[in-house]
Coordinates of C-alpha atoms and ligand atoms in Angstrom, one line a residue:
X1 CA 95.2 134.7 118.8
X2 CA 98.3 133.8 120.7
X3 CA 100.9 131.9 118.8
X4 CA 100.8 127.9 119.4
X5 CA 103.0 126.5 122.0
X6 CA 101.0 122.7 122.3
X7 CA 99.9 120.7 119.7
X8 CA 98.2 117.4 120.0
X9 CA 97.4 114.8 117.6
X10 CA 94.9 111.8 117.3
X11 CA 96.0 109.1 115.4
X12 CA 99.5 107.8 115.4
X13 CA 99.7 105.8 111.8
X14 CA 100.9 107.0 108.0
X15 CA 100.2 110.4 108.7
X16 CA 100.0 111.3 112.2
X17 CA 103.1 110.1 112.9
X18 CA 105.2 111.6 109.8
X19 CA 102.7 114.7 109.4
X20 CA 103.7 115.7 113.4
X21 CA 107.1 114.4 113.6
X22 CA 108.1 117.1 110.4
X23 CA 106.3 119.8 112.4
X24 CA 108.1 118.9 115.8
X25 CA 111.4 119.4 113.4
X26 CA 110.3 122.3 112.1
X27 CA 108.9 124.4 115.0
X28 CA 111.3 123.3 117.8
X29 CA 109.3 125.9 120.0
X30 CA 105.8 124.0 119.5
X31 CA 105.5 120.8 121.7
X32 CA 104.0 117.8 119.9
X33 CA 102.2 115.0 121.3
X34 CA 100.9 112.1 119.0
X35 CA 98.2 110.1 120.8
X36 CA 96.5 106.8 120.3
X37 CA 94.7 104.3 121.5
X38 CA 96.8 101.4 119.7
X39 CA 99.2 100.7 122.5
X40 CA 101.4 98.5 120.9
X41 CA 102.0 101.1 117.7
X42 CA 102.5 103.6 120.4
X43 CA 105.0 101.9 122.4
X44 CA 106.7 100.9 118.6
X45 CA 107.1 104.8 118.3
X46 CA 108.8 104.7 121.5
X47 CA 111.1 102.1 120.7
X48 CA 115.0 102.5 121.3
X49 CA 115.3 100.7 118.0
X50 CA 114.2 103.0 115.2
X51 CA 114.7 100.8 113.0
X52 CA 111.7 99.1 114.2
X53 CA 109.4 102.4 113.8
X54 CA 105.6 101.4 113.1
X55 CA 106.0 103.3 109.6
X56 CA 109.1 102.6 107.7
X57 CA 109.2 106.2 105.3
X58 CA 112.7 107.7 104.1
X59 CA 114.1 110.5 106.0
X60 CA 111.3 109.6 109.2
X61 CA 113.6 107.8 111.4
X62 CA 116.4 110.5 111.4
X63 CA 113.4 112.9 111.9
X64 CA 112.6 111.0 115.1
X65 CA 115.8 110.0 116.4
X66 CA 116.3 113.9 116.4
X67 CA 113.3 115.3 117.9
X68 CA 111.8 112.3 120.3
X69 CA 112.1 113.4 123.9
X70 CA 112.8 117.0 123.4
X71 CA 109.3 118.4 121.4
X72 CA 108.2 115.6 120.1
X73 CA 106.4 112.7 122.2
X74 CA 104.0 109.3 121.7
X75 CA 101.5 108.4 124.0
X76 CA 98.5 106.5 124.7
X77 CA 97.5 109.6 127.1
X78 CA 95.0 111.0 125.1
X79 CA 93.0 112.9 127.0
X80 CA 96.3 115.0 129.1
X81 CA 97.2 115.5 125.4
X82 CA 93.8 117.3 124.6
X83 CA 93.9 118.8 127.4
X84 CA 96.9 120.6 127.3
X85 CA 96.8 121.6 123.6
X86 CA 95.6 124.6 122.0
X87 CA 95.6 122.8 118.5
X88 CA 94.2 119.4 118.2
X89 CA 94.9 117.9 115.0
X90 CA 92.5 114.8 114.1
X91 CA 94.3 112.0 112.2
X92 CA 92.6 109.1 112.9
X93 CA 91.5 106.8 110.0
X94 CA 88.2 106.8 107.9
X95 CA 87.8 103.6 106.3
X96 CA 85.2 103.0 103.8
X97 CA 81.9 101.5 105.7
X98 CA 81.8 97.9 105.6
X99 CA 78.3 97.9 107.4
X100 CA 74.9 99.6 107.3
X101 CA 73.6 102.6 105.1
X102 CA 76.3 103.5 102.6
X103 CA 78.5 100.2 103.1
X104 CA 81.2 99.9 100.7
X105 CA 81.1 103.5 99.3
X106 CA 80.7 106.0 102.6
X107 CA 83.6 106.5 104.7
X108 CA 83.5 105.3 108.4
X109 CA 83.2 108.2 110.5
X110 CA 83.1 106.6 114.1
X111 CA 86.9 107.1 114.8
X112 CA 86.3 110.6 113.8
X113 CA 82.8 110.9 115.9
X114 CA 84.9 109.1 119.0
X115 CA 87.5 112.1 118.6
X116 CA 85.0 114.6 118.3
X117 CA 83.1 113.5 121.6
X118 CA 86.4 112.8 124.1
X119 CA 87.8 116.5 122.8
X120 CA 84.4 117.7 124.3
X121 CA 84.6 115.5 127.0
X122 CA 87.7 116.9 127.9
X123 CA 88.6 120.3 126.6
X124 CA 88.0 123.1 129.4
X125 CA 89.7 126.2 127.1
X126 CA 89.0 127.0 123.8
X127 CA 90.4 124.8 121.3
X128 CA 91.8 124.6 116.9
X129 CA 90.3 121.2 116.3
X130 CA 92.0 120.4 112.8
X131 CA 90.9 118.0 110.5
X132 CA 93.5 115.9 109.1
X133 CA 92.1 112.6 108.1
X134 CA 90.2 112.8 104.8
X135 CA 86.4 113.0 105.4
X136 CA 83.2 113.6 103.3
X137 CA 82.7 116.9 102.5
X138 CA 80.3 119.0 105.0
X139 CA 82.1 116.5 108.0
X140 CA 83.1 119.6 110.1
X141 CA 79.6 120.7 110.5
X142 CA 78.6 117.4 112.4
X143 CA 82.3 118.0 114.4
X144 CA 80.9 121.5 115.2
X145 CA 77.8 120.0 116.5
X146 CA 79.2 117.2 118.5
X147 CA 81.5 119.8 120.6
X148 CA 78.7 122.1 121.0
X149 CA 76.3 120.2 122.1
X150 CA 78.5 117.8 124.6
X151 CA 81.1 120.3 125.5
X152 CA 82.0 121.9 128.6
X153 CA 80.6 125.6 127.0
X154 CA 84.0 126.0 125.7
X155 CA 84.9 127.8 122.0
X156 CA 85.9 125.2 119.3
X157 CA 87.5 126.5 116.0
X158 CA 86.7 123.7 113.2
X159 CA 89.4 123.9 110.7
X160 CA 90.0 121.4 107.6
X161 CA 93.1 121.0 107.0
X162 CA 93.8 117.9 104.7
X163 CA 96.7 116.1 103.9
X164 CA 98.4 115.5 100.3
X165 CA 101.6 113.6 101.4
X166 CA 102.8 110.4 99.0
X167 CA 103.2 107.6 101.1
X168 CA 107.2 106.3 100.6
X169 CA 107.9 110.3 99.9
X170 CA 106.2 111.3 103.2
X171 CA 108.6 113.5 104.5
X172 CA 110.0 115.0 101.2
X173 CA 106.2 116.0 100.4
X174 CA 106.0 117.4 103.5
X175 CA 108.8 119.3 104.0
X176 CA 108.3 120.7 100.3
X177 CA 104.4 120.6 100.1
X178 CA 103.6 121.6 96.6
X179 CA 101.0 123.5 98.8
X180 CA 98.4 123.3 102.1
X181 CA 95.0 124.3 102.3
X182 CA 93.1 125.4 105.2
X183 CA 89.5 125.3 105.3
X184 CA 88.1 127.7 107.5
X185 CA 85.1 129.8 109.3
X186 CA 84.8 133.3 107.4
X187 CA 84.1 134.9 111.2
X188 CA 86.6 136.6 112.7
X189 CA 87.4 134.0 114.9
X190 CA 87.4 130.9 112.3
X191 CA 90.2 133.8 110.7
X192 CA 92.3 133.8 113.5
X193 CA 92.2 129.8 113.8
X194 CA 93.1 129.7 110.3
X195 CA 96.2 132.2 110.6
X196 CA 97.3 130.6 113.8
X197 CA 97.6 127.3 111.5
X198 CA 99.4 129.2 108.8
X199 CA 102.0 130.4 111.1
X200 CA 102.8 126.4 112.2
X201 CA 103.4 126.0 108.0
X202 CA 104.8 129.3 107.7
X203 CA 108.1 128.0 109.7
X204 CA 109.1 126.3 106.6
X205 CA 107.0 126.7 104.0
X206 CA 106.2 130.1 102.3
X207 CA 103.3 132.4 102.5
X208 CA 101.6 132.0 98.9
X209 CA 101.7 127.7 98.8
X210 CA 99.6 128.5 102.1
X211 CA 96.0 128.3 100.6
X212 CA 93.0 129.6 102.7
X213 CA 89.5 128.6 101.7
X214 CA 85.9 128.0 103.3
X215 CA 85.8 124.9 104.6
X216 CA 83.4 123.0 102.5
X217 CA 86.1 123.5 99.9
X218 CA 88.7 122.4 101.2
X219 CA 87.2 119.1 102.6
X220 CA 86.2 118.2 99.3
X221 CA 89.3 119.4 97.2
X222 CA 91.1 116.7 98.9
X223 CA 88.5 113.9 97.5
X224 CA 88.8 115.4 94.2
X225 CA 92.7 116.0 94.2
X226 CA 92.6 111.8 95.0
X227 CA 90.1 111.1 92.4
X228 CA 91.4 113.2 89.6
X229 CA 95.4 111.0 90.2
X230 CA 93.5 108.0 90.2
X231 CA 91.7 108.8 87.4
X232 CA 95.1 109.3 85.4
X233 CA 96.2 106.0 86.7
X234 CA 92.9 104.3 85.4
X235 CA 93.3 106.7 81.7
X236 CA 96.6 105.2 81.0
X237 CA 96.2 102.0 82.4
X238 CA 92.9 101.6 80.0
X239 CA 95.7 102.0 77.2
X240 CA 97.9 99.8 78.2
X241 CA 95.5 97.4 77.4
X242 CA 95.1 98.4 74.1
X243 CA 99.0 98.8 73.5
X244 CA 99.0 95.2 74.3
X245 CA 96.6 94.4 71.2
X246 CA 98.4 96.7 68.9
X247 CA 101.5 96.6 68.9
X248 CA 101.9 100.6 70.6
X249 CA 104.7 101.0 73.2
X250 CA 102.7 102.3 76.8
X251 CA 105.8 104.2 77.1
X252 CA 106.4 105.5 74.0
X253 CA 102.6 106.8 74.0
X254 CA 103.4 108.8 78.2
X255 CA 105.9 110.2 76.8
X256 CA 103.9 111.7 73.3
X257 CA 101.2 112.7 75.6
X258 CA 103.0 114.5 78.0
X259 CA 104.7 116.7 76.2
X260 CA 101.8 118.4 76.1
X261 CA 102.0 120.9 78.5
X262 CA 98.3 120.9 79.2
X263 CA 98.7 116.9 79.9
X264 CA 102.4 117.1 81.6
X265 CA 105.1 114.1 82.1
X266 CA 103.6 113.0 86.3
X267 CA 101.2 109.9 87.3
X268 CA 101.7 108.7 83.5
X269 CA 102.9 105.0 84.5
X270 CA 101.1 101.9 83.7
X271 CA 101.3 99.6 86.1
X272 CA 99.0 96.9 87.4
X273 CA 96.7 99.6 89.3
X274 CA 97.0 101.6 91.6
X275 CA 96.7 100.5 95.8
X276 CA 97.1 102.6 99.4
X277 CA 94.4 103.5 101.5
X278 CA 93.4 106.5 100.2
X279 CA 92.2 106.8 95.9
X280 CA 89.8 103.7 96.5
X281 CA 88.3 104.7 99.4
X282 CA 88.4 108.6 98.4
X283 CA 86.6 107.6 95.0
X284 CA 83.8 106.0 96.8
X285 CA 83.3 108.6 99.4
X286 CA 82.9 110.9 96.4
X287 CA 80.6 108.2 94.2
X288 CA 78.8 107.8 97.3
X289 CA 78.3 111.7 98.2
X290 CA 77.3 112.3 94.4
X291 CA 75.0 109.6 94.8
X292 CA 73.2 110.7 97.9
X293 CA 72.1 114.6 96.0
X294 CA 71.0 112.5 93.4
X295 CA 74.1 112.9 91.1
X296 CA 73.5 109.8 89.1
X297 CA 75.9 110.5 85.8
X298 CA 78.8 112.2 88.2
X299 CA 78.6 109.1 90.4
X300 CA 79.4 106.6 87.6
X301 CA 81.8 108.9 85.4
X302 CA 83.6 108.3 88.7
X303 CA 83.0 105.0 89.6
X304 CA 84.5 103.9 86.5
X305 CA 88.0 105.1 87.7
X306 CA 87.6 102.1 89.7
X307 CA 86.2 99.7 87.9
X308 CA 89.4 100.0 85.1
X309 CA 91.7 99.8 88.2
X310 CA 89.7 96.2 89.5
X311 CA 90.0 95.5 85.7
X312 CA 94.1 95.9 85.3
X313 CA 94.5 94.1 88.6
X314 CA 92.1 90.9 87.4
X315 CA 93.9 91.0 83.5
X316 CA 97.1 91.0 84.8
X317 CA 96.5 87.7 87.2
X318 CA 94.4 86.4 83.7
X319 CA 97.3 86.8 81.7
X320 CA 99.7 84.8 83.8
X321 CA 97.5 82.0 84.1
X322 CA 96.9 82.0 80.0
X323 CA 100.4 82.3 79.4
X324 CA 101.0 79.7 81.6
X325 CA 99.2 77.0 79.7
X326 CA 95.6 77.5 81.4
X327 CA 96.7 75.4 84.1
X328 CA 98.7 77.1 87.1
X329 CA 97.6 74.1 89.8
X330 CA 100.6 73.3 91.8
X331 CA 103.3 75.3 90.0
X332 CA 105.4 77.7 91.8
X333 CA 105.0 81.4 91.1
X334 CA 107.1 83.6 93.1
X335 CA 105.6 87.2 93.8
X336 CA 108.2 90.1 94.1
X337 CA 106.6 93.0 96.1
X338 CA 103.2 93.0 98.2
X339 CA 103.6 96.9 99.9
X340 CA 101.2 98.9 96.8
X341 CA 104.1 101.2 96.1
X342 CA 108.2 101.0 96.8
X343 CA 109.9 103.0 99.9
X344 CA 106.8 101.7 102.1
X345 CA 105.2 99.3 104.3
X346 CA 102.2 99.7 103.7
X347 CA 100.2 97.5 101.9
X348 CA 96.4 98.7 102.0
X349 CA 94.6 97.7 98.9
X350 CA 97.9 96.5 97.4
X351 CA 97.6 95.0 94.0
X352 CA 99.4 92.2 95.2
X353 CA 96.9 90.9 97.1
X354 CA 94.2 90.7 93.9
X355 CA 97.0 88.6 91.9
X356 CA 97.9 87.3 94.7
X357 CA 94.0 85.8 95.6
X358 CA 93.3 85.1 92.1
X359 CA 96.4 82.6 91.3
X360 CA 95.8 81.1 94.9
X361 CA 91.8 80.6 93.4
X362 CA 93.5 78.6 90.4
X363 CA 95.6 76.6 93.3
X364 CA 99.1 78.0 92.5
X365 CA 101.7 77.8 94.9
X366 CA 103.1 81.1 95.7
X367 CA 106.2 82.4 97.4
X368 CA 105.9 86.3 98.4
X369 CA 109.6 88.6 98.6
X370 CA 108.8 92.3 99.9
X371 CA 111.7 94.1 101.5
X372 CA 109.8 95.5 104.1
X373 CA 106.5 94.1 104.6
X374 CA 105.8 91.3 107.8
X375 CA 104.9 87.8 106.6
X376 CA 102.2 88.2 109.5
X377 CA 100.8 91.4 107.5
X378 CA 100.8 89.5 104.1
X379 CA 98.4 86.5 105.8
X380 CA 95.9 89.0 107.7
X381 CA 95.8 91.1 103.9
X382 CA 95.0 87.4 102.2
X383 CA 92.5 86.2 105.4
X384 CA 91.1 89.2 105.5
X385 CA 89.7 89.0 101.9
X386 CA 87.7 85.6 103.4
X387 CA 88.1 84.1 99.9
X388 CA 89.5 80.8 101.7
X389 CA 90.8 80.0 105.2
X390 CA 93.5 81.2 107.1
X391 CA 94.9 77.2 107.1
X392 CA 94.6 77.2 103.1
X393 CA 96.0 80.6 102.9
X394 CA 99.1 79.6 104.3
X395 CA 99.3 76.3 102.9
X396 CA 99.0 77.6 99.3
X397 CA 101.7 80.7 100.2
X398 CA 104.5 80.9 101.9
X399 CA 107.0 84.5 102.5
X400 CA 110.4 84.6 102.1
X401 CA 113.2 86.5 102.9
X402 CA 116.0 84.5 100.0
X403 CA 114.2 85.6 97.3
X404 CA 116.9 84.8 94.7
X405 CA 117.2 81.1 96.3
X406 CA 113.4 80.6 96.1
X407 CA 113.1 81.1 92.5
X408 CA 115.1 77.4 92.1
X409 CA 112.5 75.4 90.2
X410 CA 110.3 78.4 89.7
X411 CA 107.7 78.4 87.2
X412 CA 107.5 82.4 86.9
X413 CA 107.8 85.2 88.5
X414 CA 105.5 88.4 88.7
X415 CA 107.1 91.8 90.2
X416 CA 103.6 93.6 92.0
X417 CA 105.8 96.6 93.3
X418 CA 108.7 98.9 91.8
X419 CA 111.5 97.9 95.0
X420 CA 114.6 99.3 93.4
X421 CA 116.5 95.8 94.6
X422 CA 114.5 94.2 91.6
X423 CA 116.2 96.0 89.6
X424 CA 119.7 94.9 91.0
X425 CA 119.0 91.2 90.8
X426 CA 121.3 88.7 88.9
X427 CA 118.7 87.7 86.4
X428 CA 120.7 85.4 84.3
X429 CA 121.6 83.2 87.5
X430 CA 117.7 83.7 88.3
X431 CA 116.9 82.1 84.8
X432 CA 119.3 79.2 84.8
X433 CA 117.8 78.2 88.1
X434 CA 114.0 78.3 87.2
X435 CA 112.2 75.8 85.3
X436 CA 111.9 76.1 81.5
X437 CA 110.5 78.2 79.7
X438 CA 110.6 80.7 82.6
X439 CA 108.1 83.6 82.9
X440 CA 108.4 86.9 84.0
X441 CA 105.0 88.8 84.5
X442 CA 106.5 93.0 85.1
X443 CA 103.4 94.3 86.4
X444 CA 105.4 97.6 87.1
X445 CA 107.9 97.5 83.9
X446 CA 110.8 97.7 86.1
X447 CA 112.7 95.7 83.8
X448 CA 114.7 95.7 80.3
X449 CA 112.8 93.8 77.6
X450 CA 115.8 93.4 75.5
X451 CA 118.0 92.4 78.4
X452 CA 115.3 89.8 79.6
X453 CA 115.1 88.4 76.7
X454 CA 118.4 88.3 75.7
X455 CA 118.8 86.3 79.1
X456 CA 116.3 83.9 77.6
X457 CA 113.3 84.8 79.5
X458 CA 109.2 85.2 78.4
X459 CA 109.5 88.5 80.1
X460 CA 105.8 90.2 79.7
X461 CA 106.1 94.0 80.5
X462 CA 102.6 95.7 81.1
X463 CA 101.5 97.7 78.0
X464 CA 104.0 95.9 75.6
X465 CA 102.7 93.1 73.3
Ligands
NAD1 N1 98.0 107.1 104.3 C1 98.1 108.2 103.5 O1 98.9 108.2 102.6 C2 97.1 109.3 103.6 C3 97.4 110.5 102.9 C4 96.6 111.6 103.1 C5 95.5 111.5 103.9 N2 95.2 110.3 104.6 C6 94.0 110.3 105.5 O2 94.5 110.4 106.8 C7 93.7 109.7 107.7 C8 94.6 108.7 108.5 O3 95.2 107.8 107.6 P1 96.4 106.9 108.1 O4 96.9 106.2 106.9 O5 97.3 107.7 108.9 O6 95.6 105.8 109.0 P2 96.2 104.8 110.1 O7 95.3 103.7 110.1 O8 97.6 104.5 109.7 O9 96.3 105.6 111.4 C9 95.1 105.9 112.2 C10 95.4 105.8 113.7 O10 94.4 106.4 114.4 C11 94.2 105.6 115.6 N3 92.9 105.9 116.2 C12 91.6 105.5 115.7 N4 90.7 106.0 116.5 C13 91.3 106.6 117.5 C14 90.8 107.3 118.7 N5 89.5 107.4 118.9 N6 91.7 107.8 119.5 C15 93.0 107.7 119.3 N7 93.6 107.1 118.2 C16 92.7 106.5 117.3 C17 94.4 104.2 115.1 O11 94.7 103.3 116.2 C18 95.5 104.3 114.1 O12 96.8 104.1 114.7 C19 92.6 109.0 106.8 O13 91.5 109.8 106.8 C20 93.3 109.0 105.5 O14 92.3 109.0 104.4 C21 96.0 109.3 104.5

């Protein structure tokens, strides 16, 4: 197989956009063209202004500002892209199905279907499809069928090629991928589509973190990889709980545990569960899969790794409501973070927006601080729940961008994501300003206990009675 000189990918969002824009950087010789059909995120890639990027990530806009122009390029021309690749990479997204057969558990597969049937409308040479976005395992077979049966007689390689990027690390992950796995044909030309792959990764990354598999494999290693780091979210999460009744330190009991080098130190934090778009939705596609062969027991032993992450979220918004006399009707609670982690944007199945919804419920007043997400995002993340309408919603809540000012007269505060800044606050002028005796509700332990207490504060710290 010749080496690849065009690339094209569909889907320009979390990882489309970082995934291609490292490549460009890395492979100056390979020209890379991320399509979609969202005009307005495409013309925000284009923008002069990169601080205005559709995805804010460390390290992306330098990455952009380098390569834009030259090898890299957006556009809403999807089908000249196809057309002119010899790799398409598909990176569109695969939400869980909120309709029909499956809703709620299976993943959405019509953006991926939609790909599928434009690349066969389009392509006239052989073609790498690549699967990027994360889809139920056995996906590429119904890819494979698609271009077969629609296409213009033309060869398709169906290679799976998921990705394992951290959101608000996107570009360190990528740049140093612990590893990639491509899921492949064992013919000789699925081979060659899997080595011409390699060779993109092999400009930076080496040889042996290059993993080759069947395809089957790999599709599902990336639901399992998801599950198994929400499931040690949900484990220690579960004990924070139980710290809370017994007067164990969550901390002190990471650090015991992982020691152990068969446990190890990572994904030990307890927090107020985990969000992004990927473990819940991941989870269910796998609940739902296991499921559907009649896997009863291995559909609830993983099911559970979500209930205990809906259970942290719901105590957590039950604990400030308690602690704040049963009644929270017309008090002011400020909110400190609504993206689900720091370094990000994004805020897809955010915490924030459970606590958020359940002190709104109890008729709190709420004032929402987040570096770096839109106050238009945090309404459509609150009306999209349908729980009350859009009028109420912003009635009951309002976004700020003083948040030291807005905690005058405060009731409490509860911090939803780690934001460094939190950290850097004046706490002491914070406390003399709010309204006594002032709460703080750490639902990411960001925060001294001694020190907030010193200061005079009820400072709750997940996981610390
Ligand atoms: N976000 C993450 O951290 C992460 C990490 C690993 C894997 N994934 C997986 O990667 C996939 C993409 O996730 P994302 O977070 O980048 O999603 P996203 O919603 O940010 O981006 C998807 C983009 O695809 C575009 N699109 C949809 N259908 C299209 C079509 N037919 N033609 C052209 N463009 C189309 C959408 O307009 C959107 O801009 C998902 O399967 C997800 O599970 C995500």
């Amino acid at each position: 197989m010749k080496s690849i000189t065009k690339i094209c990918c569909i889907g320009a969002g979390y990882v489309g956009g970082p995934t291609m824009s490292v490549i460009a950087k890395q492979c100056p010789e390979i020209q890379v063209t991320v399509v979609d059909i969202n005009k307005d995120r495409i013309d925000q890639w284009n923008t002069n202004d990169l601080d205005t990027l559709p995805i804010y990530e460390p390290g992306l806009k330098e990455i952009v500002a380098e390569r834009r122009g030259k090898n890299l390029f957006f556009s809403t021309e999807v089908d000249k892209a196809i057309d002119e690749a010899q790799m398409i990479f598909i990176s569109v997204n695969t939400p869980t199905k909120t309709y029909g057969k499956g809703k709620g558990q299976a993943a959405d597969l019509k953006f991926i279907e939609l790909c599928a049937r434009n690349i066969a409308k389009v392509a006239k040479d052989d073609k790498i499809v690549v699967e990027k976005s994360t889809l139920p395992v056995r996906t590429a077979q119904a890819i494979q069928n698609i271009l077969d049966n629609t296409g213009n007689s033309v060869n398709f390689e169906i290679l799976s090629n998921p990705e394992f990027l951290a959101e608000g690390t996107a570009i360190e992950d990528l740049i140093h991928a612990d590893r990639v796995l491509i899921g492949g044909n064992d013919t000789p030309s699925g081979q060659a589509a899997k080595d011409a792959l390699s060779a993109v990764y092999e400009h930076w990354l080496p040889k042996e973190r290059i993993l080759q598999t069947n395809v089957w494999s790999s599709e599902l290693s990336k639901l399992v990889a998801n599950a198994f780091l929400a499931q040690r979210v949900s484990s220690i999460n579960t004990i924070s709980a139980l710290c809370e009744k017994t007067d164990a330190n969550i901390q002190e009991i990471s650090r015991a545990i992982g020691f152990d080098s068969r446990i190890g130190p990572k994904f030990l934090n307890a927090s107020v569960g985990f969000g992004g778009s990927c473990f819940q939705k991941d989870i269910l596609n796998l609940v739902y899969i296991a499921r559907s062969y009649g896997l009863n027991e291995v559909a609830d032993y993983w099911e559970q790794v979500i209930i205990a992450n809906d259970y942290q979220k719901s105590r957590f918004a039950e604990n400030i409501i308690s602690s704040l006399y049963n009644t929270i009707s017309g008090k002011k609670i400020i909110i400190y973070g609504w993206a689900f982690k720091k370094d990000t944007n994004d805020t897809r199945e955010s915490a924030a927006i459970a606590v958020a919804d359940a002190l709104l419920e109890e008729r709190a007043e709420i004032i929402v601080y987040d570096p770096k997400v839109s106050e238009e995002r945090i309404y459509a993340d609150l009306d999209y729940l349908n729980t009350r309408s859009p009028e109420e919603n912003r009635r009951l809540l309002k976004v700020t961008n003083t948040p030291i000012e807005v905690t005058k007269e405060a009731h409490a505060i509860a911090i939803l994501t780690e934001w460094d800044e939190f950290k850097t606050y004046d706490w002491k002028t914070i406390y003399e300003q709010m309204l006594k005796p002032a709460f703080v509700f750490d639902g990411r332990r960001l925060l001294d206990s001694a020190t907030m207490e010193t200061i005079g504060f009820n400072y709750y710290k997940i996981g610390q009675s």
